[in-house]
PDB file of C-alpha atoms in Angstrom:
ATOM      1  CA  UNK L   2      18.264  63.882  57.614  1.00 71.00           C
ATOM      2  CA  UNK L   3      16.791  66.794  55.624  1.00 79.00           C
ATOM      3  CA  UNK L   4      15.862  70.293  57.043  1.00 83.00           C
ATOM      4  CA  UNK L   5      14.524  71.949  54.104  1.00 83.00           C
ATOM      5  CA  UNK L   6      12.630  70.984  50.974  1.00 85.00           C
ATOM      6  CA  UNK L   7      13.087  71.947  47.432  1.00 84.00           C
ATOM      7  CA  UNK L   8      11.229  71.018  44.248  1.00 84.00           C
ATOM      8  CA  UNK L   9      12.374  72.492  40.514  1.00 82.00           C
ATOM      9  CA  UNK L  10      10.286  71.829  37.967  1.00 80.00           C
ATOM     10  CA  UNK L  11      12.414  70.778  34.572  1.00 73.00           C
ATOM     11  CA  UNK L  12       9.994  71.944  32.095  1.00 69.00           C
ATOM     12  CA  UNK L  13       7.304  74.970  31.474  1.00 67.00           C
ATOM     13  CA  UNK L  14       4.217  73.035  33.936  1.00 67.00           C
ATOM     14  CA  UNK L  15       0.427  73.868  33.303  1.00 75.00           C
ATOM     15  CA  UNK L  16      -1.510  74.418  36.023  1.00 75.00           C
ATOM     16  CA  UNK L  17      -2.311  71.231  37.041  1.00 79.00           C
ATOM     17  CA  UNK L  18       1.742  70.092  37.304  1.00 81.00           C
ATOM     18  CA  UNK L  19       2.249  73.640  39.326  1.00 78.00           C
ATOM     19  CA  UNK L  20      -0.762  72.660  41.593  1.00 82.00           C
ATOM     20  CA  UNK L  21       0.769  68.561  41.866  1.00 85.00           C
ATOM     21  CA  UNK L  22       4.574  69.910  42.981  1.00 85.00           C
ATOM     22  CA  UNK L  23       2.641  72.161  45.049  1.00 84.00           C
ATOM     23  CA  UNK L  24       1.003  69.175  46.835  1.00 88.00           C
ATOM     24  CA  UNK L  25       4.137  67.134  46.629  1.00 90.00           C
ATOM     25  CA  UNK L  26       6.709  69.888  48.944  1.00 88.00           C
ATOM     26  CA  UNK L  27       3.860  70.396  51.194  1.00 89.00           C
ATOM     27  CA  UNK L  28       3.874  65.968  51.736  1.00 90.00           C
ATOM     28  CA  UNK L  29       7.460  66.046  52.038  1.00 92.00           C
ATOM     29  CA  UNK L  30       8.323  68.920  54.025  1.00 89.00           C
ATOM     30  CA  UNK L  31       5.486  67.482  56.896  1.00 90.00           C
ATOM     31  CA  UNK L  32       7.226  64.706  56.414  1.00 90.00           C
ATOM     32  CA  UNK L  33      10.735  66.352  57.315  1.00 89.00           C
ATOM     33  CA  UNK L  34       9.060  67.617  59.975  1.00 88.00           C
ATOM     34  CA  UNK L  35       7.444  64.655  61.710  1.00 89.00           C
ATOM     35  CA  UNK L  36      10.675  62.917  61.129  1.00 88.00           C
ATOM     36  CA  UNK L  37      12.403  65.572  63.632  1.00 87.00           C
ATOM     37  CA  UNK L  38       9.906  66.325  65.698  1.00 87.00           C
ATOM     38  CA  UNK L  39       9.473  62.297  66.611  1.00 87.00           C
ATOM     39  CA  UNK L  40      12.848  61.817  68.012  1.00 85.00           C
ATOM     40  CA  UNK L  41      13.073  60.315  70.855  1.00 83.00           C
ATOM     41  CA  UNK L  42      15.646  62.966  72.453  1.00 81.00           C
ATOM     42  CA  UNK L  43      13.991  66.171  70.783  1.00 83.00           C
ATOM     43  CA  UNK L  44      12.896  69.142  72.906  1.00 82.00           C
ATOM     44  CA  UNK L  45       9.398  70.065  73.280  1.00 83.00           C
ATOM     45  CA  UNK L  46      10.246  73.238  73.983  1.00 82.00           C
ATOM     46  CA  UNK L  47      12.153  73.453  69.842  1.00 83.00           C
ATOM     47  CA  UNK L  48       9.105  71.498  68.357  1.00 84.00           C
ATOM     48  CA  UNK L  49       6.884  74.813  68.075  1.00 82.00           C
ATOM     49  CA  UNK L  50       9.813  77.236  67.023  1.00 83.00           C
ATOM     50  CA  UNK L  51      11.379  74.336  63.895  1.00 87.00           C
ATOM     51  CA  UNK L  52      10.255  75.884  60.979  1.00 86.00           C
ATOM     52  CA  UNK L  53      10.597  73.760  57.431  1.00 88.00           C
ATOM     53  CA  UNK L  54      11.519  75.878  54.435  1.00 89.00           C
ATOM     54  CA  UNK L  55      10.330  75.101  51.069  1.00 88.00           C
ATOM     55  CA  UNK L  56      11.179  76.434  47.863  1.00 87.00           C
ATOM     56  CA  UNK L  57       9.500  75.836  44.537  1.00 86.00           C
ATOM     57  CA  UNK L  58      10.951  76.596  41.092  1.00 83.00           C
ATOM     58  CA  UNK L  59       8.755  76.545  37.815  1.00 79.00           C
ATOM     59  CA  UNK L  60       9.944  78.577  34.582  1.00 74.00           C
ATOM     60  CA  UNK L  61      10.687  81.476  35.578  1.00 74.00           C
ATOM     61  CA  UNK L  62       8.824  82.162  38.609  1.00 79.00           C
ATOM     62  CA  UNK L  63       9.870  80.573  42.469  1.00 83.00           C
ATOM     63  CA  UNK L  64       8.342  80.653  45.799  1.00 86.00           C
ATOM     64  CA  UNK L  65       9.337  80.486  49.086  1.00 86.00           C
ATOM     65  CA  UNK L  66       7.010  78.476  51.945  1.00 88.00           C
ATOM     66  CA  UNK L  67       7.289  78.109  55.897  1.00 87.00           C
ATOM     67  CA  UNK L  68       5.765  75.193  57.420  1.00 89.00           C
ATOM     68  CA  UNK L  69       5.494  74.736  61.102  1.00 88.00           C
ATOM     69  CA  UNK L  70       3.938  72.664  63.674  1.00 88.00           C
ATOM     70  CA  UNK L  71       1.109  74.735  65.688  1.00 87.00           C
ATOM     71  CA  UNK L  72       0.122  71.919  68.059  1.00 85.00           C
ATOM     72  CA  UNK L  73       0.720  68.159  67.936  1.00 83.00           C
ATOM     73  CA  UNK L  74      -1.190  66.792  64.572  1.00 84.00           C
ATOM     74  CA  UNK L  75      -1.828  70.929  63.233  1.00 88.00           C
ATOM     75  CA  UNK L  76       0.821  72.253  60.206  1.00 89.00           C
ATOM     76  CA  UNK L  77       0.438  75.457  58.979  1.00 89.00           C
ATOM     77  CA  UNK L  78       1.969  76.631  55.757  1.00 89.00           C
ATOM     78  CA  UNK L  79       2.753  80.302  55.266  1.00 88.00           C
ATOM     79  CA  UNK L  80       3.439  81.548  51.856  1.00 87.00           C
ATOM     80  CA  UNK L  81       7.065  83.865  52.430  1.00 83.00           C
ATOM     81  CA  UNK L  82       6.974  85.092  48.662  1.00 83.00           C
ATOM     82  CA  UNK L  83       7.600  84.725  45.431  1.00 83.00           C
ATOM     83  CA  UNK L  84      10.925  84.548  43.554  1.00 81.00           C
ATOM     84  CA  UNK L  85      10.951  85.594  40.286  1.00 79.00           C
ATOM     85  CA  UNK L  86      13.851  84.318  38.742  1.00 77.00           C
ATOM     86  CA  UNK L  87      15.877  86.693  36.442  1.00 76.00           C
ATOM     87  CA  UNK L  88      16.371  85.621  32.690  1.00 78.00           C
ATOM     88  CA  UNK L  89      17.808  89.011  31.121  1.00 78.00           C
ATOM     89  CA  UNK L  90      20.583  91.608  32.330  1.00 80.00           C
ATOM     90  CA  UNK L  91      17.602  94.274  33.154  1.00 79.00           C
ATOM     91  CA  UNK L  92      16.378  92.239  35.671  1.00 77.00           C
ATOM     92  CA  UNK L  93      19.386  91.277  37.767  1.00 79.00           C
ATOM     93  CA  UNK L  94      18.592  94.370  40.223  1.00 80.00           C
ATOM     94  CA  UNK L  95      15.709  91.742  41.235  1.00 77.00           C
ATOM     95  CA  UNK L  96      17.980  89.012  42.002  1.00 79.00           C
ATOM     96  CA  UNK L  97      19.989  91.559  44.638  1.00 79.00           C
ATOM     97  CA  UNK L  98      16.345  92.513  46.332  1.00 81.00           C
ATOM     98  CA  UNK L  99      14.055  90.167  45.924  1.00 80.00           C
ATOM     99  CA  UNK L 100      15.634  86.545  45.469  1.00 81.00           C
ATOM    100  CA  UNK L 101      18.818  86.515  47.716  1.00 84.00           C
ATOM    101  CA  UNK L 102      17.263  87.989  50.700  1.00 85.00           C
ATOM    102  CA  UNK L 103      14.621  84.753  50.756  1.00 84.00           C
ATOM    103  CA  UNK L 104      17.348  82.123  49.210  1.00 84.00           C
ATOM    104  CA  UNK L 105      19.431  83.694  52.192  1.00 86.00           C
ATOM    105  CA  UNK L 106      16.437  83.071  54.573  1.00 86.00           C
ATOM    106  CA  UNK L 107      15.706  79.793  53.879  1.00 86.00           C
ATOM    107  CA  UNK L 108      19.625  78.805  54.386  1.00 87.00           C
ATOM    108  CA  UNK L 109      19.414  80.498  57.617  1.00 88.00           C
ATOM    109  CA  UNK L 110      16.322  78.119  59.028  1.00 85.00           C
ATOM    110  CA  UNK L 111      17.862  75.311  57.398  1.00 86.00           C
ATOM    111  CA  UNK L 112      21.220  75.595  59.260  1.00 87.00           C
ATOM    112  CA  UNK L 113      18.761  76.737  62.193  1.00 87.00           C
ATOM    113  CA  UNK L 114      16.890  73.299  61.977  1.00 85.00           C
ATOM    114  CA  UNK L 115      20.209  71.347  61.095  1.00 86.00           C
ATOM    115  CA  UNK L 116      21.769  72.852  64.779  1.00 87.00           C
ATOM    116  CA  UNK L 117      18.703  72.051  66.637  1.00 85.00           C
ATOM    117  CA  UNK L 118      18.635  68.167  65.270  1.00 84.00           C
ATOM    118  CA  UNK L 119      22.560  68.077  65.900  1.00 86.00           C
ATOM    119  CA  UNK L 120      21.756  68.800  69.793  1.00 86.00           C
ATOM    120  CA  UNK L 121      18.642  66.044  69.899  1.00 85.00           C
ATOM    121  CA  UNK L 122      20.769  63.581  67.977  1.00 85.00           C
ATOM    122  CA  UNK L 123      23.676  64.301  70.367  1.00 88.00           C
ATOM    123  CA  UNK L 124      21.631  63.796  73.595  1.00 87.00           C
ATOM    124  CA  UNK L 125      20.286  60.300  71.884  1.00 86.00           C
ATOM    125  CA  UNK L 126      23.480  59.198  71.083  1.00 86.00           C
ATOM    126  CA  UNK L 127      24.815  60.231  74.927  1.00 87.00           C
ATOM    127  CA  UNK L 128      21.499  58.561  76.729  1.00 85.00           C
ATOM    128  CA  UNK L 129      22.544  55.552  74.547  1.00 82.00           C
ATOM    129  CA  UNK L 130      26.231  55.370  75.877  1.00 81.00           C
ATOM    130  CA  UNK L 131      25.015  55.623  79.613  1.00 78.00           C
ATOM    131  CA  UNK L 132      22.630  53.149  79.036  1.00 72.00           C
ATOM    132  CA  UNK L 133      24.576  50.576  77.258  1.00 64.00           C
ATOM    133  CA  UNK L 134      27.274  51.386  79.957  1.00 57.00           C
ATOM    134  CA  UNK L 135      25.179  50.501  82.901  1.00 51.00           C
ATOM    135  CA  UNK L 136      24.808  46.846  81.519  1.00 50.00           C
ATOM    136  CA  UNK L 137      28.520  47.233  81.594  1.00 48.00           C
ATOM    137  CA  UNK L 138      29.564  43.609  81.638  1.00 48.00           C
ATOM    138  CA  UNK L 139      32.222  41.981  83.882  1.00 47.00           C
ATOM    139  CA  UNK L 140      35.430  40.360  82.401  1.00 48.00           C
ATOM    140  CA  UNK L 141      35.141  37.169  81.504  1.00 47.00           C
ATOM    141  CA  UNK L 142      37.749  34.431  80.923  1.00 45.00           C
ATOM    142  CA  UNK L 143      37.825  32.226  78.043  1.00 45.00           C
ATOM    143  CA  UNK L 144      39.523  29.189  78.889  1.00 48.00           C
ATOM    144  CA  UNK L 145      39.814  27.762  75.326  1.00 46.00           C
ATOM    145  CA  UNK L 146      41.468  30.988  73.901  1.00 47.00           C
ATOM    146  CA  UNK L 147      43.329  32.953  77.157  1.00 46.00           C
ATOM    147  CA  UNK L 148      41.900  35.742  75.826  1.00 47.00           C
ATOM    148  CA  UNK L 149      39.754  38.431  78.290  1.00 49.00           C
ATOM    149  CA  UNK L 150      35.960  39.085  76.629  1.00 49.00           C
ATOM    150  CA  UNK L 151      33.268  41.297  77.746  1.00 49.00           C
ATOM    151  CA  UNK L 152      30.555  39.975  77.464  1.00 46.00           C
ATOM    152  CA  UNK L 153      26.999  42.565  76.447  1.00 47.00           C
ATOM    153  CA  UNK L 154      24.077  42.527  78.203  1.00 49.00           C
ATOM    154  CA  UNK L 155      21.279  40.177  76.603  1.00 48.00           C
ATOM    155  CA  UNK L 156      23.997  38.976  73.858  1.00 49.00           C
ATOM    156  CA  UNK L 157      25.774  35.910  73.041  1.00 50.00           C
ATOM    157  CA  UNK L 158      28.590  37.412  71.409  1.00 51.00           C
ATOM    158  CA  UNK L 159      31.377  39.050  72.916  1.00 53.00           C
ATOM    159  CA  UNK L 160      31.901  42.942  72.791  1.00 55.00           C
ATOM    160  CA  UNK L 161      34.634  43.640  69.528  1.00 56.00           C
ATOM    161  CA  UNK L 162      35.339  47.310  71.044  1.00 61.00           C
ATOM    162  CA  UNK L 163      38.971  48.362  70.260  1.00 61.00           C
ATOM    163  CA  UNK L 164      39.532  44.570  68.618  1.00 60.00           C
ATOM    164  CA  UNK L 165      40.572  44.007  64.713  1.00 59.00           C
ATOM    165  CA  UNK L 166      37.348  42.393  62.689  1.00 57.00           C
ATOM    166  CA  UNK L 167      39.257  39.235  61.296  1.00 58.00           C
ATOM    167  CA  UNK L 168      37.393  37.613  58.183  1.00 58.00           C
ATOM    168  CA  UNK L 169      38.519  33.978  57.489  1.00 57.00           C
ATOM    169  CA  UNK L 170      40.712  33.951  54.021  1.00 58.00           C
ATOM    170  CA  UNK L 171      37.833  31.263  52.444  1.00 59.00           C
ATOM    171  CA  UNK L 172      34.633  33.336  52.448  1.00 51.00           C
ATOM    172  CA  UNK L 173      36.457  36.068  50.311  1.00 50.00           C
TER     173      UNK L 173
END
């Protein structure tokens, strides 16, 4: 799942191109951040502090967006600033000042963003386990085979935890 959104542009754009990737991070990172935010396990209490970064490159010249959910169906898109991107020796003192310090930002939120979903997805995948283990099945027997099965809730098919997946030799 993404936490962060980046968009390079491969060629000089005109204005219109710079104003279409423009539109284009700003669809995709509310789309990062519905995608999060819509988990079944996630925390109200993280949906108002998940920030998405975004980071647009163009020639020479980069910048550097927040986006964040005010309220439930509000985003609001800060601009961060700019990152000009150095081309000549002269101008590497702007690399140390200007572009690591927000590069280094945005790395920081996405990490941020990428613990945050790590907890929700771990609390989904723990509510799953307790619920598929309170339609814990009984044992079964299998008269044909002499082999025990346990059987799933609302299944047919027996349970293949901790048991070899055997393919018959004449579908390969």
């Amino acid at each position: 799942m993404d936490v962060l959104n980046c968009e390079f542009s491969g060629s000089i754009p005109g204005p219109q191109k710079f104003i279409d990737d423009h539109v284009k991070i700003l669809r995709e990172s509310k789309i990062i951040l519905d995608n999060i935010t819509n988990r079944p396990y996630f925390p109200t209490s993280e949906k108002r502090r998940l920030i998405i970064p975004c980071f647009q490159a163009s020639a020479l010249d980069g910048e550097v967006k927040i986006m964040k959910l005010s309220v439930p169906g509000l985003y609001t898109v800060q601009h961060f600033g700019s990152v000009p991107i150095p081309n000549d020796v002269r101008d590497l003192s702007l690399l140390r000042k200007k572009c690591l310090p927000r590069l280094k930002y945005i790395r920081t939120h996405a990490l941020k963003n990428a613990g945050i979903l790590t907890a929700s997805l771990k609390k989904e995948v723990r509510a799953k386990k307790s619920r598929s283990s309170s339609y814990c099945c009984s044992l079964s027997y299998d008269e044909d085979s002499n082999v025990d099965a346990c059987w799933t809730h609302g299944t047919w098919f027996p349970s293949l935890k901790n048991q070899p997946i055997v393919i018959p030799s004449d579908l390969i």
